[in-house]
mmCIF file of N, CA and C in Angstrom:
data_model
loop_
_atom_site.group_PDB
_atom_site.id
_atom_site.type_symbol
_atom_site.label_atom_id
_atom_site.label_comp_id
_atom_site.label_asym_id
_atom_site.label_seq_id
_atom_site.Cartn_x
_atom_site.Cartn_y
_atom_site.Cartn_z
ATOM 1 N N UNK Y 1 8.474 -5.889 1.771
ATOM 2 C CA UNK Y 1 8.931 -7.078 1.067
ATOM 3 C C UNK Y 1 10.339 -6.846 0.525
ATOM 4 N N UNK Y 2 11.024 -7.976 0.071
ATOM 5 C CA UNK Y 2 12.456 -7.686 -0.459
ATOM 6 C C UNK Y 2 12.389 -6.692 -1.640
ATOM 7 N N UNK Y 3 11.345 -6.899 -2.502
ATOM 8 C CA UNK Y 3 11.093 -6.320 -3.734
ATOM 9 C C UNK Y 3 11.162 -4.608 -3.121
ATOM 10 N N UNK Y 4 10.340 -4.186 -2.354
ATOM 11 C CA UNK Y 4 9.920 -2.897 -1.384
ATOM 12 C C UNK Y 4 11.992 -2.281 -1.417
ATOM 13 N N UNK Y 5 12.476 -3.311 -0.552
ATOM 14 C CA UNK Y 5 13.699 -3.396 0.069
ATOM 15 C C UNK Y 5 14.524 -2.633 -1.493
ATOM 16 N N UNK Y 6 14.661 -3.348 -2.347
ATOM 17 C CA UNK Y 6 15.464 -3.401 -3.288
ATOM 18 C C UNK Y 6 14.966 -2.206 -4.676
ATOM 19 N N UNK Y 7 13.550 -1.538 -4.617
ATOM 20 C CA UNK Y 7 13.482 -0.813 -5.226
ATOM 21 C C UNK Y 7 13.779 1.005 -4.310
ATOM 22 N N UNK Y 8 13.585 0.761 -3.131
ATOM 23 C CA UNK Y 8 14.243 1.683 -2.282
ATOM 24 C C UNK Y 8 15.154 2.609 -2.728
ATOM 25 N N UNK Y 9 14.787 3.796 -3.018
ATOM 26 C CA UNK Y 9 15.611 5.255 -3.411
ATOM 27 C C UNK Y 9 16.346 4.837 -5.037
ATOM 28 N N UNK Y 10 15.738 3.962 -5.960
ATOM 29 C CA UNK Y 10 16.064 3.762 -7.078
ATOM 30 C C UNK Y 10 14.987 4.331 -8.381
ATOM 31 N N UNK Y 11 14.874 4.426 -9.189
ATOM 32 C CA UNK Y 11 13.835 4.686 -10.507
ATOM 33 C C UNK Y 11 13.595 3.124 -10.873
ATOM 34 N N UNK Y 12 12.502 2.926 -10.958
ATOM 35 C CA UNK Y 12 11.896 1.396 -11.765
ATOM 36 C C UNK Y 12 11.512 1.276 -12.926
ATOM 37 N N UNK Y 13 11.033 1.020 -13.659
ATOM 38 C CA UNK Y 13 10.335 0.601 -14.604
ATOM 39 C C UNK Y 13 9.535 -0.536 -14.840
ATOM 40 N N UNK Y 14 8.530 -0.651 -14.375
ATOM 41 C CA UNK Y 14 7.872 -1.687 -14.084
ATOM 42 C C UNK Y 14 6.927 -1.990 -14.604
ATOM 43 N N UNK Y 15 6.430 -3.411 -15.483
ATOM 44 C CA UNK Y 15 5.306 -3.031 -16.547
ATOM 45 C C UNK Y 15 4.600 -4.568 -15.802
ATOM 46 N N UNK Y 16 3.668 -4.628 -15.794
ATOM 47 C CA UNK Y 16 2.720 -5.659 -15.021
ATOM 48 C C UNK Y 16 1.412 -5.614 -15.264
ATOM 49 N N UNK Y 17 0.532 -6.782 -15.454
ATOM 50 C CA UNK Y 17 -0.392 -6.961 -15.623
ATOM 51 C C UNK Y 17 -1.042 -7.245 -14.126
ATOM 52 N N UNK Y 18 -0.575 -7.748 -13.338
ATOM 53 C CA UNK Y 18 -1.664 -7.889 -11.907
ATOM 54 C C UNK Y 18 -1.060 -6.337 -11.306
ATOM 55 N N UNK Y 19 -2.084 -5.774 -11.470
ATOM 56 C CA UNK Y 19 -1.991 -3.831 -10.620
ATOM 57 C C UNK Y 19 -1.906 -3.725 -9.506
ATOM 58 N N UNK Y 20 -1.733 -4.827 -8.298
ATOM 59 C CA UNK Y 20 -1.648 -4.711 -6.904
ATOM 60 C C UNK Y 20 -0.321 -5.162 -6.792
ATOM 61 N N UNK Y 21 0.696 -5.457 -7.973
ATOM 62 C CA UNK Y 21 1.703 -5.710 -7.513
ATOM 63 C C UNK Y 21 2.995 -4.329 -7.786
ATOM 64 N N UNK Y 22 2.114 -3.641 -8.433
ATOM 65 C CA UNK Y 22 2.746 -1.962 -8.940
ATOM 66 C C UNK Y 22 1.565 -0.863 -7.881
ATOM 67 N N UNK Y 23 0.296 -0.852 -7.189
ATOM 68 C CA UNK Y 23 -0.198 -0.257 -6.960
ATOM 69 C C UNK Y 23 0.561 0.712 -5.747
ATOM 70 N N UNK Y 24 1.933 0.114 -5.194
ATOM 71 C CA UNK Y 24 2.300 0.978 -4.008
ATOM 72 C C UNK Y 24 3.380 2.097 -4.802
ATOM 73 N N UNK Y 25 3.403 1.894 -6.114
ATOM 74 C CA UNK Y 25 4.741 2.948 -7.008
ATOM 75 C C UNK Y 25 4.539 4.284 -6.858
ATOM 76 N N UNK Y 26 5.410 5.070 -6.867
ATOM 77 C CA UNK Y 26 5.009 6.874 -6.558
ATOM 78 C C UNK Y 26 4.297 7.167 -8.100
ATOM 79 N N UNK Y 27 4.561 7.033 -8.761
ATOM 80 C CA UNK Y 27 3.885 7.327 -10.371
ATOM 81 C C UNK Y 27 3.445 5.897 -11.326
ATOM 82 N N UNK Y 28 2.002 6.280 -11.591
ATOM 83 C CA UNK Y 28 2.128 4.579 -12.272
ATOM 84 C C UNK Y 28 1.365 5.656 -13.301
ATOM 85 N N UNK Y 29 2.174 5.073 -14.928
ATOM 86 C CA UNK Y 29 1.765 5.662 -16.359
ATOM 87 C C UNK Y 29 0.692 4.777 -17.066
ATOM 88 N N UNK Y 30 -0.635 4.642 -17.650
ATOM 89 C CA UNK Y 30 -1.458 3.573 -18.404
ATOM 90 C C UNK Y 30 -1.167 3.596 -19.458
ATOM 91 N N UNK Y 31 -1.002 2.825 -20.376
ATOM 92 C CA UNK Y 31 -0.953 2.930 -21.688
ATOM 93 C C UNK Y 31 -2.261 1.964 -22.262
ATOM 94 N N UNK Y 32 -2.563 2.875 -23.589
ATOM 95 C CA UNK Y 32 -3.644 1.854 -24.012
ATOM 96 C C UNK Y 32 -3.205 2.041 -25.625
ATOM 97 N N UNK Y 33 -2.914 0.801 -26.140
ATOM 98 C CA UNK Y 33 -2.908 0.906 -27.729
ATOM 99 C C UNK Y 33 -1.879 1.750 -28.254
ATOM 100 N N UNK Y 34 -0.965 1.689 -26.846
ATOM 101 C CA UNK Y 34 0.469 2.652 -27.007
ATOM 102 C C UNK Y 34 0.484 3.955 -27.060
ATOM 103 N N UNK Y 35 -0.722 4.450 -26.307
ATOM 104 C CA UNK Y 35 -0.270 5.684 -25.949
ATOM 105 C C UNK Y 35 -0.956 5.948 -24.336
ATOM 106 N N UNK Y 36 0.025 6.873 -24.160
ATOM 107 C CA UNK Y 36 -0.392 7.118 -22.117
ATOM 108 C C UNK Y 36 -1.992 7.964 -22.356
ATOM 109 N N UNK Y 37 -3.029 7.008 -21.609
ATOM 110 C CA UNK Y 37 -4.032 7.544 -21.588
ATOM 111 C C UNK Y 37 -4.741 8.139 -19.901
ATOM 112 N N UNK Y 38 -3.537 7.836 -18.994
ATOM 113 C CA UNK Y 38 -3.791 8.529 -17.399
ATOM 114 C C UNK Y 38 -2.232 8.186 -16.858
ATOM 115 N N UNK Y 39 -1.762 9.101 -15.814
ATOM 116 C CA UNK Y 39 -1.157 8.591 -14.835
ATOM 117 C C UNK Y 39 -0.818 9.449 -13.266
ATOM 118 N N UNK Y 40 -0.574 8.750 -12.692
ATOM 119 C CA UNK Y 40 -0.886 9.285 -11.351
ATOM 120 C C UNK Y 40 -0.201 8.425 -10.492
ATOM 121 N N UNK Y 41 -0.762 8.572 -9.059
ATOM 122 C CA UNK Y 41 -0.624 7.565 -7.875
ATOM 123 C C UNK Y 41 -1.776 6.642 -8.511
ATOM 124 N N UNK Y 42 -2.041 5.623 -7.379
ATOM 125 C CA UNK Y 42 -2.865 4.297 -7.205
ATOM 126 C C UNK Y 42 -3.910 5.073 -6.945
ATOM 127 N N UNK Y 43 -4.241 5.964 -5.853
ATOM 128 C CA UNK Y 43 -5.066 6.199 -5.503
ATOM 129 C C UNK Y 43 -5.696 7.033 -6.549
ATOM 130 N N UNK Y 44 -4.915 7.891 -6.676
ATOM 131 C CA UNK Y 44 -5.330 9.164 -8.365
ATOM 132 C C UNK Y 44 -6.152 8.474 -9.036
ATOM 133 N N UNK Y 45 -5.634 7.741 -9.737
ATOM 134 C CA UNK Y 45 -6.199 6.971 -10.921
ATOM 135 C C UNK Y 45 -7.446 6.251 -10.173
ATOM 136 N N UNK Y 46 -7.554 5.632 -9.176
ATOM 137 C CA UNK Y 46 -8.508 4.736 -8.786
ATOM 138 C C UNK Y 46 -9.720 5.717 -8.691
ATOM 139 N N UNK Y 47 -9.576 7.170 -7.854
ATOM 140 C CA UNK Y 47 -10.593 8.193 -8.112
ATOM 141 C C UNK Y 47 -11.184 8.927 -9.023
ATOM 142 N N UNK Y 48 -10.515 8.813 -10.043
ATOM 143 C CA UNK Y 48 -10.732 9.106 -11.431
ATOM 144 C C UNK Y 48 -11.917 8.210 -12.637
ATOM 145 N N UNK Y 49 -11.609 7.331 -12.181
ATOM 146 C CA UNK Y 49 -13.144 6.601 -12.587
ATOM 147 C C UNK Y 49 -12.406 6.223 -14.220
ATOM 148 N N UNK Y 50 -10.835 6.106 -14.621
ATOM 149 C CA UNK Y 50 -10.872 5.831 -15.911
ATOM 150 C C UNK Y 50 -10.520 4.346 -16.272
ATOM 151 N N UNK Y 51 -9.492 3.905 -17.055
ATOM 152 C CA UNK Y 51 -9.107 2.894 -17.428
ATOM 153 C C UNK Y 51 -8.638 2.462 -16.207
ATOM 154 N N UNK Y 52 -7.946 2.830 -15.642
ATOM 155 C CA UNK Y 52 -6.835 2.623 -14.542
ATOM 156 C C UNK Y 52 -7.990 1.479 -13.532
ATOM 157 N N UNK Y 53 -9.073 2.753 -13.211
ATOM 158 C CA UNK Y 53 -9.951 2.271 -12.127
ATOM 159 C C UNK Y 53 -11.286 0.739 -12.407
ATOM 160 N N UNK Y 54 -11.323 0.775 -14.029
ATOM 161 C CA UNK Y 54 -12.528 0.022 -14.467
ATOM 162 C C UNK Y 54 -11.165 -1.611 -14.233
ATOM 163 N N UNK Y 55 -10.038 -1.271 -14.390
ATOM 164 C CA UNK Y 55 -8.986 -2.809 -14.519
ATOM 165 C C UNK Y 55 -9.034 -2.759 -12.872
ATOM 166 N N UNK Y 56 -8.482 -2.212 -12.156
ATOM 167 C CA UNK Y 56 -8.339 -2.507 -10.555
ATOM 168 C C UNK Y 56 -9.904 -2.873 -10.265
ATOM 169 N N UNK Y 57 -11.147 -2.525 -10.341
ATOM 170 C CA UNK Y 57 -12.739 -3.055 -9.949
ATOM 171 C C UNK Y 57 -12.559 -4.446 -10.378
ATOM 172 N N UNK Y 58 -11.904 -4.614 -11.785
ATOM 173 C CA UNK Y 58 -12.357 -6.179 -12.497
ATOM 174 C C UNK Y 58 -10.909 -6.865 -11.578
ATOM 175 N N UNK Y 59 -9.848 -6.871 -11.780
ATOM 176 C CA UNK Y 59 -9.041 -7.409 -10.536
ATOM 177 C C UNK Y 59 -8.959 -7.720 -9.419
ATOM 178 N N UNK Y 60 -9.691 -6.781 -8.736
ATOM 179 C CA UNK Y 60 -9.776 -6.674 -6.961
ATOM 180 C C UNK Y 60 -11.210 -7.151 -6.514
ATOM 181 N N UNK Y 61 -11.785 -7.788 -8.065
ATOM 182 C CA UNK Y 61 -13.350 -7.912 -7.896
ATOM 183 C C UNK Y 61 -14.402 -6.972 -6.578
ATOM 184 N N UNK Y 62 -13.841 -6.178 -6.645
ATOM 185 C CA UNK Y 62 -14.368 -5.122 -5.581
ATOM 186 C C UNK Y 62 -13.872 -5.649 -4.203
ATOM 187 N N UNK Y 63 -13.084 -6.584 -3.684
ATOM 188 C CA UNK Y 63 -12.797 -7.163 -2.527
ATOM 189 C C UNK Y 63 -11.677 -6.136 -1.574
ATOM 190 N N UNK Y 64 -10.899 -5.759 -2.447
ATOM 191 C CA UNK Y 64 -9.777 -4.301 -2.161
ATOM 192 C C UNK Y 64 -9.957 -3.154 -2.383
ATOM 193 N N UNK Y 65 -10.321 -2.661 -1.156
ATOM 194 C CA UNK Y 65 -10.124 -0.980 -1.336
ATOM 195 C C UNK Y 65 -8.996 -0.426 -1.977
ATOM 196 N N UNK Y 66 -9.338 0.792 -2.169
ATOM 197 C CA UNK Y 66 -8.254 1.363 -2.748
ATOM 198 C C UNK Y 66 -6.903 1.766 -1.869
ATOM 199 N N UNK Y 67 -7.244 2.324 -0.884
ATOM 200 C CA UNK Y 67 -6.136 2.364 0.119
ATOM 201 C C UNK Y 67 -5.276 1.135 0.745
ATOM 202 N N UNK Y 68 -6.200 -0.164 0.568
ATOM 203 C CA UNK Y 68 -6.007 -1.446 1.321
ATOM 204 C C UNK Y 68 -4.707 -2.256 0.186
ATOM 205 N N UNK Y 69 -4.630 -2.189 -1.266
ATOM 206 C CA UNK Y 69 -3.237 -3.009 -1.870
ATOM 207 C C UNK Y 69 -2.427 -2.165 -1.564
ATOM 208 N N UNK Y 70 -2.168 -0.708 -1.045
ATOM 209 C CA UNK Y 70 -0.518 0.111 -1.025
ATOM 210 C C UNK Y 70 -0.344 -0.647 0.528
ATOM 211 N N UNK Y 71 -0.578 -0.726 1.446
ATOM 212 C CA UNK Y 71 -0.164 -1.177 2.605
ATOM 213 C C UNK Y 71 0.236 -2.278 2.849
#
């Protein structure tokens, strides 16, 4: 996507509430109540079974694999 295009060999900072639109980032940080409580890849976190993974289940209503939003 252009977005893909334009974050290309740059640092982001990207804060978002829908997680399939950050799920392809090399490092994604969670914060809860202002402090980092996991971070990882998409996939990391999704195997981990924590905050990260209980918001992507209620989002993706189980319809998206985990491998299936980075592609």
């Amino acid at each position: 996507s252009n977005l893909d295009e334009l974050m290309q060999g740059k640092t982001v900072l990207a804060i978002a509430h829908r997680l399939s639109t950050i799920a392809a980032l090399d490092r994604l940080i969670v914060m809860d109540q202002g402090r980092i409580v996991e971070q990882g890849t998409h996939s990391e976190l999704v195997s981990r079974g924590g905050l990260y993974s209980e918001l992507w289940a209620r989002q993706s209503g189980g319809f998206l694999a985990a491998d299936e939003a980075i592609s």
